[in-house]
Amino acid sequence: MNTTPKILQFDIMGDERGWLCVANGAKQIPFDIKRVYWIYGTEPGVARGKHAHHKLSQVLVCVSGSVDIYCEWGDKSETFTLSNANTGLLLNGLCWHEMRNFSPDAVLLVMASDYYDESDYVRDYNEFKRLNNDKGC
Ligand code: T46
């Protein structure tokens, strides 16, 4: 599994009434979507995430406001700022991610490849590093 995060750009359709973006499964989203959840009302200064997944793939879209997504994978790390409703971030499997700097109006929509399963989470950072190293990274 390629654990390098990837920015996805969604086409914007709009007219005088405003904007509309669409994420078609299998076309714009590289997995079958089994679950959608959204995060909002997180105070600026509060961080969320701080985990990786064993197998789960997800696309994160900040449909309102902005949020920074700090990612670590292999021997790399990068912070992606999501501040446009037409931009998604694809995360696959063993990629440590932390969501930081939520704006007060931030709504983070997440499309996921599978149902919620706590056993798929790697919440311990040292365990993540061990698994990451075992992959030969
Ligand atoms: C992720 C980032 C981007 C459920 O019961 N079902 C669900 O589908 C989800 C997503 C969460 N929960 C429960 C588990 C916890 O008791 O909701 C509570 C909060 O979840 P968590 O602390 O994992 O939330 P975040 O914001 O740290 O992480 C979430 C997702 O859980 C995670 O998969 O990648 O957003």
GROMACS .gro file of N, CA and C and ligand atoms in nm:
model
  446
    1MET      N    1   0.085  -0.120   0.000
    1MET     CA    2   0.000   0.000   0.000
    1MET      C    3   0.088   0.125   0.000
    2ASN      N    4   0.059   0.218  -0.089
    2ASN     CA    5   0.135   0.343  -0.095
    2ASN      C    6   0.087   0.436   0.016
    3THR      N    7   0.174   0.463   0.112
    3THR     CA    8   0.133   0.544   0.229
    3THR      C    9   0.164   0.693   0.211
    4THR      N   10   0.206   0.732   0.093
    4THR     CA   11   0.233   0.874   0.068
    4THR      C   12   0.100   0.950   0.055
    5PRO      N   13   0.077   1.053   0.138
    5PRO     CA   14  -0.047   1.128   0.126
    5PRO      C   15  -0.056   1.196  -0.010
    6LYS      N   16  -0.176   1.212  -0.058
    6LYS     CA   17  -0.193   1.270  -0.191
    6LYS      C   18  -0.306   1.374  -0.189
    7ILE      N   19  -0.276   1.490  -0.244
    7ILE     CA   20  -0.379   1.594  -0.258
    7ILE      C   21  -0.468   1.560  -0.378
    8LEU      N   22  -0.598   1.567  -0.358
    8LEU     CA   23  -0.695   1.546  -0.466
    8LEU      C   24  -0.770   1.678  -0.490
    9GLN      N   25  -0.785   1.715  -0.614
    9GLN     CA   26  -0.861   1.836  -0.646
    9GLN      C   27  -0.995   1.795  -0.708
   10PHE      N   28  -1.102   1.845  -0.652
   10PHE     CA   29  -1.235   1.817  -0.706
   10PHE      C   30  -1.278   1.931  -0.797
   11ASP      N   31  -1.344   1.896  -0.905
   11ASP     CA   32  -1.395   2.000  -0.995
   11ASP      C   33  -1.498   2.085  -0.921
   12ILE      N   34  -1.494   2.214  -0.949
   12ILE     CA   35  -1.594   2.304  -0.890
   12ILE      C   36  -1.697   2.338  -0.997
   13MET      N   37  -1.820   2.310  -0.965
   13MET     CA   38  -1.928   2.353  -1.053
   13MET      C   39  -2.000   2.467  -0.982
   14GLY      N   40  -2.028   2.571  -1.053
   14GLY     CA   41  -2.091   2.682  -0.985
   14GLY      C   42  -2.158   2.776  -1.081
   15ASP      N   43  -2.242   2.856  -1.027
   15ASP     CA   44  -2.309   2.960  -1.104
   15ASP      C   45  -2.343   3.070  -1.004
   16GLU      N   46  -2.434   3.158  -1.042
   16GLU     CA   47  -2.465   3.271  -0.955
   16GLU      C   48  -2.523   3.229  -0.819
   17ARG      N   49  -2.560   3.101  -0.807
   17ARG     CA   50  -2.618   3.054  -0.681
   17ARG      C   51  -2.512   3.006  -0.582
   18GLY      N   52  -2.388   2.988  -0.631
   18GLY     CA   53  -2.284   2.938  -0.543
   18GLY      C   54  -2.210   2.821  -0.605
   19TRP      N   55  -2.141   2.742  -0.519
   19TRP     CA   56  -2.050   2.639  -0.567
   19TRP      C   57  -2.099   2.500  -0.530
   20LEU      N   58  -2.056   2.403  -0.609
   20LEU     CA   59  -2.094   2.264  -0.585
   20LEU      C   60  -1.976   2.175  -0.626
   21CYS      N   61  -1.934   2.086  -0.536
   21CYS     CA   62  -1.830   1.989  -0.568
   21CYS      C   63  -1.889   1.850  -0.552
   22VAL      N   64  -1.837   1.756  -0.628
   22VAL     CA   65  -1.886   1.618  -0.619
   22VAL      C   66  -1.769   1.521  -0.612
   23ALA      N   67  -1.784   1.417  -0.528
   23ALA     CA   68  -1.684   1.311  -0.520
   23ALA      C   69  -1.753   1.182  -0.562
   24ASN      N   70  -1.726   1.138  -0.683
   24ASN     CA   71  -1.783   1.013  -0.733
   24ASN      C   72  -1.694   0.897  -0.691
   25GLY      N   73  -1.754   0.798  -0.623
   25GLY     CA   74  -1.678   0.678  -0.587
   25GLY      C   75  -1.617   0.617  -0.711
   26ALA      N   76  -1.495   0.563  -0.696
   26ALA     CA   77  -1.421   0.497  -0.804
   26ALA      C   78  -1.366   0.596  -0.907
   27LYS      N   79  -1.427   0.712  -0.921
   27LYS     CA   80  -1.372   0.811  -1.015
   27LYS      C   81  -1.277   0.903  -0.939
   28GLN      N   82  -1.332   0.992  -0.856
   28GLN     CA   83  -1.244   1.082  -0.780
   28GLN      C   84  -1.189   1.016  -0.654
   29ILE      N   85  -1.259   0.917  -0.599
   29ILE     CA   86  -1.216   0.854  -0.474
   29ILE      C   87  -1.165   0.713  -0.506
   30PRO      N   88  -1.038   0.682  -0.474
   30PRO     CA   89  -0.980   0.555  -0.519
   30PRO      C   90  -1.015   0.434  -0.432
   31PHE      N   91  -1.133   0.434  -0.371
   31PHE     CA   92  -1.180   0.318  -0.296
   31PHE      C   93  -1.331   0.328  -0.286
   32ASP      N   94  -1.393   0.216  -0.252
   32ASP     CA   95  -1.537   0.219  -0.228
   32ASP      C   96  -1.562   0.284  -0.092
   33ILE      N   97  -1.648   0.385  -0.090
   33ILE     CA   98  -1.675   0.456   0.036
   33ILE      C   99  -1.776   0.375   0.118
   34LYS      N  100  -1.734   0.335   0.240
   34LYS     CA  101  -1.827   0.261   0.326
   34LYS      C  102  -1.877   0.347   0.441
   35ARG      N  103  -1.809   0.458   0.467
   35ARG     CA  104  -1.844   0.539   0.585
   35ARG      C  105  -1.806   0.684   0.558
   36VAL      N  106  -1.893   0.773   0.604
   36VAL     CA  107  -1.864   0.917   0.599
   36VAL      C  108  -1.886   0.972   0.738
   37TYR      N  109  -1.790   1.050   0.788
   37TYR     CA  110  -1.811   1.120   0.915
   37TYR      C  111  -1.756   1.262   0.904
   38TRP      N  112  -1.793   1.348   0.995
   38TRP     CA  113  -1.746   1.486   0.990
   38TRP      C  114  -1.717   1.536   1.129
   39ILE      N  115  -1.617   1.622   1.135
   39ILE     CA  116  -1.564   1.672   1.262
   39ILE      C  117  -1.582   1.824   1.261
   40TYR      N  118  -1.639   1.878   1.367
   40TYR     CA  119  -1.658   2.023   1.375
   40TYR      C  120  -1.662   2.064   1.521
   41GLY      N  121  -1.649   2.193   1.544
   41GLY     CA  122  -1.655   2.243   1.682
   41GLY      C  123  -1.529   2.213   1.761
   42THR      N  124  -1.419   2.185   1.692
   42THR     CA  125  -1.292   2.166   1.763
   42THR      C  126  -1.227   2.302   1.784
   43GLU      N  127  -1.193   2.330   1.908
   43GLU     CA  128  -1.136   2.461   1.942
   43GLU      C  129  -0.998   2.477   1.879
   44PRO      N  130  -0.966   2.598   1.833
   44PRO     CA  131  -0.828   2.623   1.788
   44PRO      C  132  -0.734   2.590   1.905
   45GLY      N  133  -0.623   2.527   1.876
   45GLY     CA  134  -0.531   2.488   1.983
   45GLY      C  135  -0.548   2.343   2.026
   46VAL      N  136  -0.660   2.283   1.987
   46VAL     CA  137  -0.683   2.142   2.019
   46VAL      C  138  -0.640   2.056   1.899
   47ALA      N  139  -0.561   1.952   1.925
   47ALA     CA  140  -0.518   1.862   1.818
   47ALA      C  141  -0.598   1.732   1.826
   48ARG      N  142  -0.625   1.674   1.712
   48ARG     CA  143  -0.698   1.547   1.705
   48ARG      C  144  -0.615   1.449   1.622
   49GLY      N  145  -0.666   1.330   1.605
   49GLY     CA  146  -0.596   1.229   1.527
   49GLY      C  147  -0.488   1.165   1.612
   50LYS      N  148  -0.361   1.194   1.580
   50LYS     CA  149  -0.247   1.137   1.654
   50LYS      C  150  -0.252   0.985   1.648
   51HIS      N  151  -0.270   0.933   1.530
   51HIS     CA  152  -0.270   0.789   1.510
   51HIS      C  153  -0.243   0.759   1.362
   52ALA      N  154  -0.220   0.633   1.334
   52ALA     CA  155  -0.218   0.584   1.196
   52ALA      C  156  -0.322   0.473   1.188
   53HIS      N  157  -0.341   0.419   1.071
   53HIS     CA  158  -0.428   0.303   1.055
   53HIS      C  159  -0.349   0.189   0.995
   54HIS      N  160  -0.389   0.067   1.025
   54HIS     CA  161  -0.324  -0.048   0.962
   54HIS      C  162  -0.362  -0.055   0.814
   55LYS      N  163  -0.492  -0.045   0.786
   55LYS     CA  164  -0.538  -0.068   0.649
   55LYS      C  165  -0.626   0.043   0.592
   56LEU      N  166  -0.692   0.119   0.678
   56LEU     CA  167  -0.796   0.211   0.631
   56LEU      C  168  -0.742   0.316   0.533
   57SER      N  169  -0.818   0.343   0.429
   57SER     CA  170  -0.792   0.457   0.340
   57SER      C  171  -0.901   0.561   0.364
   58GLN      N  172  -0.861   0.688   0.358
   58GLN     CA  173  -0.956   0.796   0.384
   58GLN      C  174  -0.925   0.916   0.295
   59VAL      N  175  -1.028   0.991   0.262
   59VAL     CA  176  -1.010   1.121   0.197
   59VAL      C  177  -1.072   1.226   0.289
   60LEU      N  178  -0.990   1.325   0.326
   60LEU     CA  179  -1.032   1.432   0.416
   60LEU      C  180  -1.058   1.558   0.332
   61VAL      N  181  -1.172   1.620   0.355
   61VAL     CA  182  -1.205   1.746   0.286
   61VAL      C  183  -1.253   1.846   0.391
   62CYS      N  184  -1.187   1.961   0.398
   62CYS     CA  185  -1.232   2.064   0.491
   62CYS      C  186  -1.337   2.148   0.416
   63VAL      N  187  -1.463   2.114   0.436
   63VAL     CA  188  -1.569   2.177   0.356
   63VAL      C  189  -1.604   2.317   0.404
   64SER      N  190  -1.554   2.353   0.522
   64SER     CA  191  -1.569   2.491   0.572
   64SER      C  192  -1.448   2.522   0.658
   65GLY      N  193  -1.396   2.644   0.648
   65GLY     CA  194  -1.283   2.684   0.731
   65GLY      C  195  -1.154   2.619   0.687
   66SER      N  196  -1.065   2.599   0.783
   66SER     CA  197  -0.934   2.542   0.748
   66SER      C  198  -0.881   2.457   0.864
   67VAL      N  199  -0.790   2.368   0.828
   67VAL     CA  200  -0.725   2.282   0.927
   67VAL      C  201  -0.592   2.235   0.868
   68ASP      N  202  -0.492   2.219   0.955
   68ASP     CA  203  -0.364   2.162   0.912
   68ASP      C  204  -0.361   2.013   0.944
   69ILE      N  205  -0.311   1.935   0.849
   69ILE     CA  206  -0.297   1.790   0.872
   69ILE      C  207  -0.148   1.758   0.869
   70TYR      N  208  -0.092   1.729   0.985
   70TYR     CA  209   0.049   1.689   0.992
   70TYR      C  210   0.056   1.538   0.966
   71CYS      N  211   0.141   1.500   0.871
   71CYS     CA  212   0.151   1.358   0.833
   71CYS      C  213   0.295   1.309   0.843
   72GLU      N  214   0.309   1.184   0.885
   72GLU     CA  215   0.440   1.118   0.888
   72GLU      C  216   0.425   0.982   0.823
   73TRP      N  217   0.510   0.950   0.728
   73TRP     CA  218   0.505   0.819   0.663
   73TRP      C  219   0.647   0.787   0.615
   74GLY      N  220   0.681   0.658   0.610
   74GLY     CA  221   0.817   0.624   0.570
   74GLY      C  222   0.916   0.707   0.649
   75ASP      N  223   1.010   0.771   0.580
   75ASP     CA  224   1.104   0.860   0.650
   75ASP      C  225   1.071   1.006   0.622
   76LYS      N  226   0.944   1.032   0.587
   76LYS     CA  227   0.905   1.168   0.548
   76LYS      C  228   0.798   1.225   0.641
   77SER      N  229   0.786   1.356   0.640
   77SER     CA  230   0.677   1.422   0.711
   77SER      C  231   0.642   1.551   0.638
   78GLU      N  232   0.518   1.590   0.648
   78GLU     CA  233   0.473   1.713   0.582
   78GLU      C  234   0.341   1.758   0.645
   79THR      N  235   0.322   1.888   0.649
   79THR     CA  236   0.193   1.942   0.694
   79THR      C  237   0.115   1.993   0.573
   80PHE      N  238  -0.005   1.944   0.558
   80PHE     CA  239  -0.092   1.986   0.449
   80PHE      C  240  -0.201   2.077   0.508
   81THR      N  241  -0.217   2.194   0.451
   81THR     CA  242  -0.324   2.284   0.495
   81THR      C  243  -0.444   2.264   0.403
   82LEU      N  244  -0.557   2.227   0.464
   82LEU     CA  245  -0.681   2.213   0.387
   82LEU      C  246  -0.766   2.336   0.415
   83SER      N  247  -0.784   2.418   0.314
   83SER     CA  248  -0.857   2.544   0.333
   83SER      C  249  -0.952   2.574   0.217
   84ASN      N  250  -0.968   2.476   0.128
   84ASN     CA  251  -1.062   2.491   0.017
   84ASN      C  252  -1.154   2.369   0.013
   85ALA      N  253  -1.282   2.395  -0.010
   85ALA     CA  254  -1.379   2.285  -0.010
   85ALA      C  255  -1.365   2.196  -0.133
   86ASN      N  256  -1.279   2.235  -0.227
   86ASN     CA  257  -1.259   2.151  -0.346
   86ASN      C  258  -1.128   2.072  -0.339
   87THR      N  259  -1.066   2.069  -0.221
   87THR     CA  260  -0.938   1.998  -0.205
   87THR      C  261  -0.953   1.886  -0.104
   88GLY      N  262  -0.904   1.768  -0.141
   88GLY     CA  263  -0.906   1.654  -0.050
   88GLY      C  264  -0.766   1.605  -0.022
   89LEU      N  265  -0.750   1.533   0.086
   89LEU     CA  266  -0.621   1.470   0.118
   89LEU      C  267  -0.645   1.320   0.135
   90LEU      N  268  -0.579   1.242   0.050
   90LEU     CA  269  -0.591   1.096   0.057
   90LEU      C  270  -0.486   1.042   0.152
   91LEU      N  271  -0.532   0.966   0.253
   91LEU     CA  272  -0.440   0.900   0.347
   91LEU      C  273  -0.464   0.750   0.337
   92ASN      N  274  -0.356   0.676   0.318
   92ASN     CA  275  -0.366   0.531   0.308
   92ASN      C  276  -0.288   0.465   0.422
   93GLY      N  277  -0.356   0.386   0.501
   93GLY     CA  278  -0.289   0.297   0.596
   93GLY      C  279  -0.189   0.365   0.688
   94LEU      N  280  -0.068   0.313   0.689
   94LEU     CA  281   0.031   0.347   0.791
   94LEU      C  282   0.091   0.486   0.770
   95CYS      N  283   0.006   0.585   0.789
   95CYS     CA  284   0.049   0.726   0.779
   95CYS      C  285   0.001   0.793   0.908
   96TRP      N  286   0.097   0.830   0.993
   96TRP     CA  287   0.062   0.899   1.118
   96TRP      C  288   0.003   1.035   1.084
   97HIS      N  289  -0.112   1.069   1.141
   97HIS     CA  290  -0.169   1.201   1.109
   97HIS      C  291  -0.225   1.269   1.233
   98GLU      N  292  -0.204   1.398   1.236
   98GLU     CA  293  -0.254   1.482   1.345
   98GLU      C  294  -0.324   1.603   1.282
   99MET      N  295  -0.445   1.630   1.326
   99MET     CA  296  -0.517   1.748   1.275
   99MET      C  297  -0.498   1.861   1.376
  100ARG      N  298  -0.449   1.974   1.327
  100ARG     CA  299  -0.412   2.085   1.414
  100ARG      C  300  -0.468   2.216   1.358
  101ASN      N  301  -0.474   2.316   1.443
  101ASN     CA  302  -0.509   2.453   1.400
  101ASN      C  303  -0.645   2.459   1.329
  102PHE      N  304  -0.743   2.396   1.389
  102PHE     CA  305  -0.879   2.407   1.333
  102PHE      C  306  -0.924   2.553   1.343
  103SER      N  307  -0.976   2.609   1.236
  103SER     CA  308  -1.038   2.741   1.247
  103SER      C  309  -1.173   2.722   1.317
  104PRO      N  310  -1.227   2.828   1.379
  104PRO     CA  311  -1.353   2.812   1.454
  104PRO      C  312  -1.466   2.758   1.368
  105ASP      N  313  -1.462   2.787   1.237
  105ASP     CA  314  -1.571   2.745   1.148
  105ASP      C  315  -1.538   2.615   1.072
  106ALA      N  316  -1.432   2.545   1.114
  106ALA     CA  317  -1.387   2.428   1.038
  106ALA      C  318  -1.486   2.311   1.048
  107VAL      N  319  -1.515   2.253   0.932
  107VAL     CA  320  -1.591   2.128   0.925
  107VAL      C  321  -1.508   2.034   0.839
  108LEU      N  322  -1.457   1.927   0.900
  108LEU     CA  323  -1.371   1.833   0.828
  108LEU      C  324  -1.453   1.708   0.795
  109LEU      N  325  -1.479   1.689   0.666
  109LEU     CA  326  -1.557   1.574   0.618
  109LEU      C  327  -1.459   1.463   0.580
  110VAL      N  328  -1.489   1.341   0.623
  110VAL     CA  329  -1.398   1.229   0.594
  110VAL      C  330  -1.476   1.115   0.529
  111MET      N  331  -1.426   1.070   0.412
  111MET     CA  332  -1.480   0.952   0.345
  111MET      C  333  -1.384   0.837   0.371
  112ALA      N  334  -1.436   0.724   0.415
  112ALA     CA  335  -1.349   0.615   0.459
  112ALA      C  336  -1.382   0.486   0.384
  113SER      N  337  -1.279   0.402   0.371
  113SER     CA  338  -1.293   0.279   0.292
  113SER      C  339  -1.357   0.166   0.371
  114ASP      N  340  -1.373   0.186   0.502
  114ASP     CA  341  -1.431   0.077   0.581
  114ASP      C  342  -1.505   0.132   0.703
  115TYR      N  343  -1.577   0.043   0.769
  115TYR     CA  344  -1.651   0.081   0.889
  115TYR      C  345  -1.555   0.104   1.003
  116TYR      N  346  -1.601   0.171   1.106
  116TYR     CA  347  -1.519   0.198   1.224
  116TYR      C  348  -1.474   0.068   1.288
  117ASP      N  349  -1.344   0.057   1.312
  117ASP     CA  350  -1.288  -0.064   1.374
  117ASP      C  351  -1.167  -0.021   1.457
  118GLU      N  352  -1.185  -0.018   1.587
  118GLU     CA  353  -1.077   0.032   1.674
  118GLU      C  354  -0.948  -0.050   1.657
  119SER      N  355  -0.961  -0.178   1.619
  119SER     CA  356  -0.839  -0.260   1.606
  119SER      C  357  -0.755  -0.220   1.484
  120ASP      N  358  -0.811  -0.135   1.397
  120ASP     CA  359  -0.733  -0.087   1.281
  120ASP      C  360  -0.648   0.035   1.318
  121TYR      N  361  -0.669   0.091   1.439
  121TYR     CA  362  -0.597   0.211   1.479
  121TYR      C  363  -0.460   0.175   1.538
  122VAL      N  364  -0.360   0.256   1.505
  122VAL     CA  365  -0.230   0.250   1.574
  122VAL      C  366  -0.220   0.382   1.649
  123ARG      N  367  -0.255   0.381   1.776
  123ARG     CA  368  -0.262   0.506   1.852
  123ARG      C  369  -0.133   0.533   1.928
  124ASP      N  370  -0.046   0.432   1.938
  124ASP     CA  371   0.080   0.449   2.010
  124ASP      C  372   0.191   0.486   1.908
  125TYR      N  373   0.252   0.601   1.930
  125TYR     CA  374   0.350   0.651   1.832
  125TYR      C  375   0.469   0.557   1.818
  126ASN      N  376   0.516   0.500   1.930
  126ASN     CA  377   0.631   0.409   1.922
  126ASN      C  378   0.595   0.283   1.843
  127GLU      N  379   0.472   0.236   1.858
  127GLU     CA  380   0.425   0.121   1.781
  127GLU      C  381   0.419   0.156   1.632
  128PHE      N  382   0.372   0.278   1.602
  128PHE     CA  383   0.372   0.324   1.462
  128PHE      C  384   0.515   0.321   1.406
  129LYS      N  385   0.612   0.374   1.481
  129LYS     CA  386   0.750   0.379   1.432
  129LYS      C  387   0.803   0.238   1.410
  130ARG      N  388   0.767   0.147   1.500
  130ARG     CA  389   0.814   0.008   1.486
  130ARG      C  390   0.757  -0.056   1.359
  131LEU      N  391   0.626  -0.038   1.339
  131LEU     CA  392   0.561  -0.095   1.219
  131LEU      C  393   0.617  -0.031   1.093
  132ASN      N  394   0.639   0.100   1.100
  132ASN     CA  395   0.692   0.175   0.987
  132ASN      C  396   0.833   0.124   0.951
  133ASN      N  397   0.914   0.102   1.053
  133ASN     CA  398   1.051   0.052   1.030
  133ASN      C  399   1.047  -0.091   0.976
  134ASP      N  400   0.952  -0.171   1.027
  134ASP     CA  401   0.939  -0.311   0.980
  134ASP      C  402   0.908  -0.315   0.831
  135LYS      N  403   0.841  -0.209   0.782
  135LYS     CA  404   0.809  -0.203   0.639
  135LYS      C  405   0.933  -0.172   0.556
  136GLY      N  406   1.046  -0.147   0.627
  136GLY     CA  407   1.170  -0.117   0.555
  136GLY      C  408   1.185   0.030   0.524
  137CYS      N  409   1.111   0.115   0.599
  137CYS     CA  410   1.119   0.260   0.572
  137CYS      C  411   1.230   0.322   0.656
  138T46     C1  412  -0.908   0.959   1.157
  138T46     C2  413  -0.925   1.104   1.177
  138T46     C3  414  -0.906   1.183   1.050
  138T46     C4  415  -1.682   0.603   1.623
  138T46     O1  416  -1.748   0.542   1.710
  138T46     N1  417  -1.708   0.580   1.492
  138T46     C5  418  -1.638   0.644   1.394
  138T46     O2  419  -1.663   0.622   1.275
  138T46     C6  420  -1.537   0.738   1.433
  138T46     C7  421  -1.456   0.811   1.326
  138T46     C8  422  -1.513   0.760   1.566
  138T46     N2  423  -1.585   0.693   1.660
  138T46     C9  424  -1.563   0.719   1.801
  138T46    C10  425  -1.429   0.671   1.856
  138T46    C11  426  -1.400   0.770   1.965
  138T46     O3  427  -1.463   0.729   2.085
  138T46     O4  428  -1.563   0.861   1.820
  138T46    C12  429  -1.468   0.899   1.918
  138T46    C13  430  -1.370   1.001   1.862
  138T46     O5  431  -1.283   0.935   1.767
  138T46     P1  432  -1.130   0.971   1.754
  138T46     O6  433  -1.074   1.011   1.886
  138T46     O7  434  -1.062   0.859   1.684
  138T46     O8  435  -1.138   1.102   1.660
  138T46     P2  436  -1.020   1.175   1.584
  138T46     O9  437  -1.074   1.304   1.538
  138T46    O10  438  -0.895   1.177   1.665
  138T46    O11  439  -0.990   1.080   1.455
  138T46    C14  440  -1.087   1.067   1.353
  138T46    C15  441  -1.103   0.920   1.312
  138T46    O12  442  -1.135   0.842   1.426
  138T46    C16  443  -0.975   0.866   1.251
  138T46    O13  444  -1.000   0.741   1.189
  138T46    O14  445  -0.827   0.916   1.075
  138T46    O15  446  -1.048   1.142   1.238
   0.00000   0.00000   0.00000
